[in-house]
């Protein structure tokens, strides 16, 4: 809903700008009405198409290949945009004569269809790579390597080999596909960027310097737990079992930068990534849902409904100093 709000606000702002230009061409007596119409039209189009994209048809886009999704988006959204345009234009006919609006119908719809095609391609690309990854590549933020503090979350499916053997590798791929889709909403809500998919393991990262990410990596884990629990009956009906997973989180300084030419990728290099993987391995070995490092806990505030319990210390491979581990669980609810 927050995303829809931003989409509607952006559409309204763009519509106001277009209405201002259109009103100036029509004459000063139509300026106010044209600006108002532009704002209403922009917000209405953005909210309608954004709602279709993010709510009504979201599952459809996940099932379609990239090129087909772009074409289907354009074919579905063009009639919707046309309908919204005609309704808003009719509503403003008392202030802007229909004869003045009629000449703009075909050019406006042509612009709308072209914009929808470009926007659909952009949305598909964002879904493929992630918005923040594209933004960082375009802005050149990581063109030259530099050091930064980051949080890394490693999440691994439990019992994946057994499940794959029981249901078959093709159905297991579908199982894994559904699992990744179900956790993506939580990543979006808590601002996590997917760094890698490695088999049935997901690596997510947050910038530690971003104050908004303080504690959100912890909340994200439990949001994923809740999302999978809500979908449990669907998994059990389709695959005979529901996914369970172990999570490890650590933070520290890494070197971040772009690598590759034919396929650019932002890569984080440093012992922090390996140590975060070790946290996940400890969670698996100790049969805990979430294990985090003491170094991480010292740098963030826990969400109010969780608590940390010490698991003692471990000696990470290649390190001289031992690290304290903590299990993070939800606080006991009092009646």
Short mmCIF file of C-alpha atoms in Angstrom, two decimals:
data_model
loop_
_atom_site.label_atom_id
_atom_site.label_comp_id
_atom_site.label_asym_id
_atom_site.label_seq_id
_atom_site.Cartn_x
_atom_site.Cartn_y
_atom_site.Cartn_z
CA UNK A 1 0.00 0.00 0.00
CA UNK A 2 2.90 2.37 0.66
CA UNK A 3 4.24 1.57 -2.78
CA UNK A 4 0.82 2.28 -4.33
CA UNK A 5 0.76 5.59 -2.50
CA UNK A 6 4.11 6.57 -3.99
CA UNK A 7 2.98 5.46 -7.45
CA UNK A 8 -0.22 7.55 -7.21
CA UNK A 9 1.67 10.58 -5.91
CA UNK A 10 4.24 10.32 -8.71
CA UNK A 11 1.47 9.98 -11.28
CA UNK A 12 -0.33 13.02 -9.88
CA UNK A 13 2.84 15.11 -10.01
CA UNK A 14 3.54 14.12 -13.61
CA UNK A 15 -0.09 14.77 -14.54
CA UNK A 16 0.03 18.25 -13.01
CA UNK A 17 3.11 19.07 -15.09
CA UNK A 18 1.46 17.85 -18.29
CA UNK A 19 -1.74 19.67 -17.41
CA UNK A 20 0.21 22.88 -16.87
CA UNK A 21 1.71 22.61 -20.36
CA UNK A 22 -1.65 21.70 -21.90
CA UNK A 23 -3.44 24.55 -20.08
CA UNK A 24 -0.87 27.07 -21.26
CA UNK A 25 -1.54 25.99 -24.86
CA UNK A 26 -5.32 26.18 -24.46
CA UNK A 27 -5.34 29.61 -22.85
CA UNK A 28 -5.29 31.18 -19.40
CA UNK A 29 -9.04 30.61 -18.87
CA UNK A 30 -8.44 26.82 -18.99
CA UNK A 31 -5.18 26.71 -17.02
CA UNK A 32 -6.60 25.86 -13.57
CA UNK A 33 -8.96 23.20 -14.94
CA UNK A 34 -6.22 21.64 -17.07
CA UNK A 35 -3.83 21.45 -14.11
CA UNK A 36 -6.53 19.90 -11.91
CA UNK A 37 -7.50 17.46 -14.65
CA UNK A 38 -3.87 16.49 -15.15
CA UNK A 39 -3.42 15.80 -11.45
CA UNK A 40 -6.63 13.74 -11.18
CA UNK A 41 -5.87 11.86 -14.39
CA UNK A 42 -2.27 11.13 -13.41
CA UNK A 43 -3.22 9.91 -9.94
CA UNK A 44 -6.12 7.83 -11.29
CA UNK A 45 -4.05 6.17 -13.98
CA UNK A 46 -1.16 5.49 -11.64
CA UNK A 47 -3.41 4.09 -8.89
CA UNK A 48 -5.41 1.92 -11.32
CA UNK A 49 -2.42 0.47 -13.14
CA UNK A 50 -0.36 0.26 -9.95
CA UNK A 51 -3.17 -1.65 -8.25
CA UNK A 52 -3.40 -4.07 -11.16
CA UNK A 53 0.37 -4.50 -11.16
CA UNK A 54 0.94 -4.94 -7.43
CA UNK A 55 -2.29 -6.61 -6.29
CA UNK A 56 -4.69 -8.04 -8.85
CA UNK A 57 -2.26 -9.42 -11.44
CA UNK A 58 0.91 -9.89 -9.45
CA UNK A 59 0.68 -13.66 -9.53
CA UNK A 60 0.23 -13.60 -13.31
CA UNK A 61 3.49 -11.74 -13.91
CA UNK A 62 5.38 -14.28 -11.85
CA UNK A 63 4.17 -17.08 -14.13
CA UNK A 64 5.01 -15.36 -17.43
CA UNK A 65 8.33 -15.11 -19.21
CA UNK A 66 9.88 -11.64 -19.39
CA UNK A 67 9.01 -10.76 -23.01
CA UNK A 68 5.49 -12.18 -22.74
CA UNK A 69 4.87 -10.29 -19.50
CA UNK A 70 5.79 -6.99 -21.20
CA UNK A 71 3.39 -7.65 -24.10
CA UNK A 72 0.55 -8.85 -21.86
CA UNK A 73 0.98 -5.84 -19.58
CA UNK A 74 0.65 -3.47 -22.52
CA UNK A 75 -2.38 -5.32 -23.92
CA UNK A 76 -4.20 -5.30 -20.56
CA UNK A 77 -3.25 -1.86 -19.36
CA UNK A 78 -3.94 0.04 -22.60
CA UNK A 79 -7.75 -0.49 -22.43
CA UNK A 80 -7.73 0.29 -18.71
CA UNK A 81 -5.80 3.50 -19.33
CA UNK A 82 -8.17 4.43 -22.16
CA UNK A 83 -11.20 3.94 -19.93
CA UNK A 84 -9.74 6.05 -17.12
CA UNK A 85 -8.78 8.78 -19.59
CA UNK A 86 -12.27 8.96 -21.12
CA UNK A 87 -14.01 8.98 -17.72
CA UNK A 88 -11.83 11.78 -16.35
CA UNK A 89 -12.13 13.78 -19.57
CA UNK A 90 -15.93 13.48 -19.46
CA UNK A 91 -15.94 14.61 -15.82
CA UNK A 92 -14.04 17.78 -16.77
CA UNK A 93 -16.13 18.57 -19.86
CA UNK A 94 -18.09 21.31 -18.03
CA UNK A 95 -14.85 23.28 -17.55
CA UNK A 96 -12.90 22.21 -20.63
CA UNK A 97 -15.14 21.87 -23.72
CA UNK A 98 -15.20 18.38 -25.19
CA UNK A 99 -14.23 19.83 -28.57
CA UNK A 100 -10.89 20.91 -27.06
CA UNK A 101 -10.33 17.60 -25.34
CA UNK A 102 -11.31 15.45 -28.33
CA UNK A 103 -8.27 16.44 -30.36
CA UNK A 104 -5.99 15.15 -27.60
CA UNK A 105 -7.58 11.70 -27.24
CA UNK A 106 -5.56 9.81 -29.84
CA UNK A 107 -2.23 11.53 -29.07
CA UNK A 108 -2.78 11.00 -25.34
CA UNK A 109 -3.68 7.35 -25.76
CA UNK A 110 -0.69 6.84 -28.04
CA UNK A 111 1.56 8.38 -25.40
CA UNK A 112 -0.13 6.23 -22.75
CA UNK A 113 0.40 2.98 -24.68
CA UNK A 114 4.04 3.83 -25.42
CA UNK A 115 4.59 4.80 -21.80
CA UNK A 116 2.97 1.57 -20.64
CA UNK A 117 5.26 -0.48 -22.87
CA UNK A 118 8.35 1.30 -21.55
CA UNK A 119 7.11 1.15 -17.97
CA UNK A 120 6.29 -2.56 -18.29
CA UNK A 121 9.79 -3.24 -19.56
CA UNK A 122 11.23 -1.23 -16.67
CA UNK A 123 9.06 -3.06 -14.11
CA UNK A 124 10.09 -6.42 -15.55
CA UNK A 125 13.75 -5.42 -15.37
CA UNK A 126 13.34 -4.24 -11.78
CA UNK A 127 11.75 -7.58 -10.87
CA UNK A 128 14.64 -9.37 -12.53
CA UNK A 129 17.51 -7.46 -10.91
CA UNK A 130 15.98 -5.46 -8.05
CA UNK A 131 15.39 -1.72 -7.84
CA UNK A 132 18.31 -0.86 -5.60
CA UNK A 133 20.73 -2.93 -7.69
CA UNK A 134 19.67 -1.10 -10.85
CA UNK A 135 19.82 2.25 -9.07
CA UNK A 136 23.33 1.58 -7.80
CA UNK A 137 24.54 0.39 -11.21
CA UNK A 138 23.06 3.41 -13.00
CA UNK A 139 24.32 5.91 -10.42
CA UNK A 140 27.80 4.36 -10.47
CA UNK A 141 27.88 4.14 -6.68
CA UNK A 142 29.97 0.96 -6.80
CA UNK A 143 31.93 1.72 -9.96
CA UNK A 144 35.01 2.22 -7.80
CA UNK A 145 35.38 -0.21 -4.88
CA UNK A 146 35.13 1.17 -1.37
CA UNK A 147 34.60 -0.06 2.17
CA UNK A 148 31.24 0.01 3.88
CA UNK A 149 29.50 -1.62 6.83
CA UNK A 150 26.81 -4.12 5.90
CA UNK A 151 24.48 -6.69 7.41
CA UNK A 152 24.32 -10.12 5.79
CA UNK A 153 21.53 -12.64 6.31
CA UNK A 154 21.99 -16.25 5.19
CA UNK A 155 18.80 -18.31 4.95
CA UNK A 156 18.88 -22.00 4.06
CA UNK A 157 16.05 -24.48 3.58
CA UNK A 158 16.11 -27.35 6.05
CA UNK A 159 15.93 -30.93 4.80
CA UNK A 160 16.11 -29.88 1.15
CA UNK A 161 17.86 -33.07 -0.01
CA UNK A 162 15.24 -35.29 1.61
CA UNK A 163 12.38 -33.26 0.17
CA UNK A 164 13.91 -33.31 -3.33
CA UNK A 165 14.36 -37.07 -3.21
CA UNK A 166 10.80 -37.62 -2.05
CA UNK A 167 8.93 -35.32 -4.46
CA UNK A 168 11.39 -35.35 -7.38
CA UNK A 169 13.75 -32.66 -8.56
CA UNK A 170 11.31 -30.97 -10.96
CA UNK A 171 8.64 -30.62 -8.28
CA UNK A 172 11.33 -29.54 -5.82
CA UNK A 173 12.25 -26.69 -8.15
CA UNK A 174 8.59 -25.63 -8.08
CA UNK A 175 8.65 -25.95 -4.29
CA UNK A 176 11.74 -23.74 -4.10
CA UNK A 177 10.21 -21.26 -6.57
CA UNK A 178 7.10 -20.90 -4.38
CA UNK A 179 9.22 -20.48 -1.27
CA UNK A 180 11.28 -17.67 -2.80
CA UNK A 181 8.12 -15.91 -3.98
CA UNK A 182 6.57 -16.12 -0.52
CA UNK A 183 9.57 -14.56 1.21
CA UNK A 184 10.02 -11.72 -1.29
CA UNK A 185 7.20 -9.60 0.19
CA UNK A 186 8.96 -9.64 3.56
CA UNK A 187 12.24 -8.59 1.92
CA UNK A 188 10.46 -5.71 0.20
CA UNK A 189 8.72 -4.63 3.40
CA UNK A 190 11.94 -4.58 5.44
CA UNK A 191 14.22 -3.20 2.72
CA UNK A 192 16.45 -6.23 2.21
CA UNK A 193 18.37 -6.64 -1.05
CA UNK A 194 18.86 -10.17 -2.39
CA UNK A 195 22.59 -10.55 -2.91
CA UNK A 196 22.63 -14.15 -4.14
CA UNK A 197 20.58 -17.28 -4.64
CA UNK A 198 22.88 -20.25 -4.12
CA UNK A 199 20.88 -23.41 -4.65
CA UNK A 200 18.34 -23.42 -1.83
CA UNK A 201 20.18 -20.68 0.07
CA UNK A 202 19.25 -16.99 -0.02
CA UNK A 203 21.71 -14.25 0.90
CA UNK A 204 20.21 -10.87 1.80
CA UNK A 205 22.01 -7.65 2.71
CA UNK A 206 21.28 -4.27 4.29
CA UNK A 207 23.54 -1.20 4.61
CA UNK A 208 24.36 -0.89 8.28
CA UNK A 209 24.79 2.87 7.94
CA UNK A 210 21.12 3.19 6.97
CA UNK A 211 19.34 4.00 10.21
CA UNK A 212 16.10 2.56 8.81
CA UNK A 213 17.67 -0.90 8.64
CA UNK A 214 18.40 -0.91 12.36
CA UNK A 215 16.79 -4.11 13.59
CA UNK A 216 14.91 -4.74 10.36
CA UNK A 217 17.03 -7.76 9.49
CA UNK A 218 15.72 -9.45 12.66
CA UNK A 219 12.12 -8.43 11.97
CA UNK A 220 12.49 -9.67 8.39
CA UNK A 221 13.32 -13.21 9.54
CA UNK A 222 10.18 -13.43 11.66
CA UNK A 223 8.06 -11.89 8.88
CA UNK A 224 9.24 -14.70 6.61
CA UNK A 225 8.38 -17.24 9.33
CA UNK A 226 4.84 -15.80 9.48
CA UNK A 227 4.48 -15.74 5.69
CA UNK A 228 5.42 -19.40 5.37
CA UNK A 229 3.13 -20.35 8.26
CA UNK A 230 0.20 -18.61 6.52
CA UNK A 231 0.94 -20.64 3.39
CA UNK A 232 1.45 -23.93 5.23
CA UNK A 233 -1.80 -25.56 4.07
CA UNK A 234 -1.03 -24.63 0.45
CA UNK A 235 2.41 -26.24 0.63
CA UNK A 236 1.14 -29.36 2.36
CA UNK A 237 -1.66 -29.77 -0.17
CA UNK A 238 0.65 -29.28 -3.14
CA UNK A 239 3.88 -30.94 -1.97
CA UNK A 240 2.98 -32.88 1.15
CA UNK A 241 5.27 -30.74 3.32
CA UNK A 242 5.88 -27.11 4.22
CA UNK A 243 9.31 -25.44 4.09
CA UNK A 244 11.34 -24.77 7.20
CA UNK A 245 14.60 -22.88 7.29
CA UNK A 246 17.55 -21.76 9.40
CA UNK A 247 18.89 -18.21 9.40
CA UNK A 248 22.21 -16.70 10.40
CA UNK A 249 23.00 -12.96 10.49
CA UNK A 250 26.26 -11.07 10.95
CA UNK A 251 27.51 -7.57 10.22
CA UNK A 252 30.80 -5.83 9.57
CA UNK A 253 32.96 -4.07 7.03
CA UNK A 254 33.27 -5.30 3.45
CA UNK A 255 34.73 -4.00 0.22
CA UNK A 256 31.92 -3.33 -2.27
CA UNK A 257 32.34 -2.81 -5.99
CA UNK A 258 31.27 -3.78 -9.49
CA UNK A 259 32.83 -6.69 -11.35
CA UNK A 260 32.19 -8.10 -14.81
CA UNK A 261 31.70 -6.55 -18.21
CA UNK A 262 29.12 -8.58 -20.13
CA UNK A 263 27.13 -9.01 -16.92
CA UNK A 264 27.87 -6.43 -14.27
CA UNK A 265 27.31 -7.40 -10.67
CA UNK A 266 27.88 -5.68 -7.34
CA UNK A 267 30.11 -7.94 -5.21
CA UNK A 268 30.91 -7.72 -1.51
CA UNK A 269 34.29 -9.06 -0.47
CA UNK A 270 35.38 -9.69 3.08
CA UNK A 271 35.42 -12.12 5.95
CA UNK A 272 32.05 -10.78 7.11
CA UNK A 273 30.26 -12.72 4.36
CA UNK A 274 31.96 -15.99 5.33
CA UNK A 275 31.23 -15.39 9.01
CA UNK A 276 27.56 -14.73 8.28
CA UNK A 277 27.48 -18.06 6.45
CA UNK A 278 29.03 -19.62 9.56
CA UNK A 279 26.17 -18.19 11.65
CA UNK A 280 23.69 -20.00 9.43
CA UNK A 281 25.72 -23.23 9.71
CA UNK A 282 25.63 -22.88 13.50
CA UNK A 283 21.86 -22.41 13.39
CA UNK A 284 21.58 -25.64 11.41
CA UNK A 285 23.95 -27.57 13.67
CA UNK A 286 22.20 -26.37 16.84
CA UNK A 287 18.68 -26.69 15.32
CA UNK A 288 17.87 -23.06 15.99
CA UNK A 289 15.68 -20.85 13.84
CA UNK A 290 17.83 -17.71 14.01
CA UNK A 291 21.42 -17.33 15.18
CA UNK A 292 23.17 -13.96 15.16
CA UNK A 293 26.60 -12.77 16.20
CA UNK A 294 27.30 -10.69 19.26
CA UNK A 295 28.96 -8.15 16.95
CA UNK A 296 25.65 -7.65 15.20
CA UNK A 297 23.60 -7.33 18.39
CA UNK A 298 25.97 -4.64 19.65
CA UNK A 299 25.15 -2.50 16.61
CA UNK A 300 21.37 -2.61 16.46
CA UNK A 301 18.24 -2.39 18.57
CA UNK A 302 16.18 -5.55 18.77
CA UNK A 303 12.51 -5.25 17.79
CA UNK A 304 10.32 -4.99 20.89
CA UNK A 305 8.77 -8.47 20.61
CA UNK A 306 11.97 -10.55 20.46
CA UNK A 307 14.80 -11.45 22.83
CA UNK A 308 18.35 -12.76 22.49
CA UNK A 309 19.70 -15.79 24.35
CA UNK A 310 23.41 -16.52 24.55
CA UNK A 311 24.62 -19.77 22.99
CA UNK A 312 28.20 -19.42 24.13
CA UNK A 313 31.23 -18.79 21.95
CA UNK A 314 32.73 -20.37 18.86
CA UNK A 315 36.14 -20.09 17.24
CA UNK A 316 35.59 -19.20 13.55
CA UNK A 317 38.05 -20.80 11.18
CA UNK A 318 41.00 -18.52 10.46
CA UNK A 319 40.23 -16.13 13.32
CA UNK A 320 42.24 -15.64 16.48
CA UNK A 321 39.37 -14.35 18.60
CA UNK A 322 36.27 -16.31 19.50
CA UNK A 323 32.76 -14.97 18.82
CA UNK A 324 29.71 -15.10 21.02
CA UNK A 325 26.56 -16.44 19.40
CA UNK A 326 22.97 -15.63 20.26
CA UNK A 327 19.68 -17.29 19.46
CA UNK A 328 16.97 -14.71 18.79
CA UNK A 329 13.42 -15.80 19.55
CA UNK A 330 10.08 -14.17 20.00
CA UNK A 331 9.33 -13.09 23.53
CA UNK A 332 6.93 -15.24 25.51
CA UNK A 333 3.44 -13.77 25.26
CA UNK A 334 1.77 -13.14 28.56
CA UNK A 335 -1.96 -13.88 28.77
#
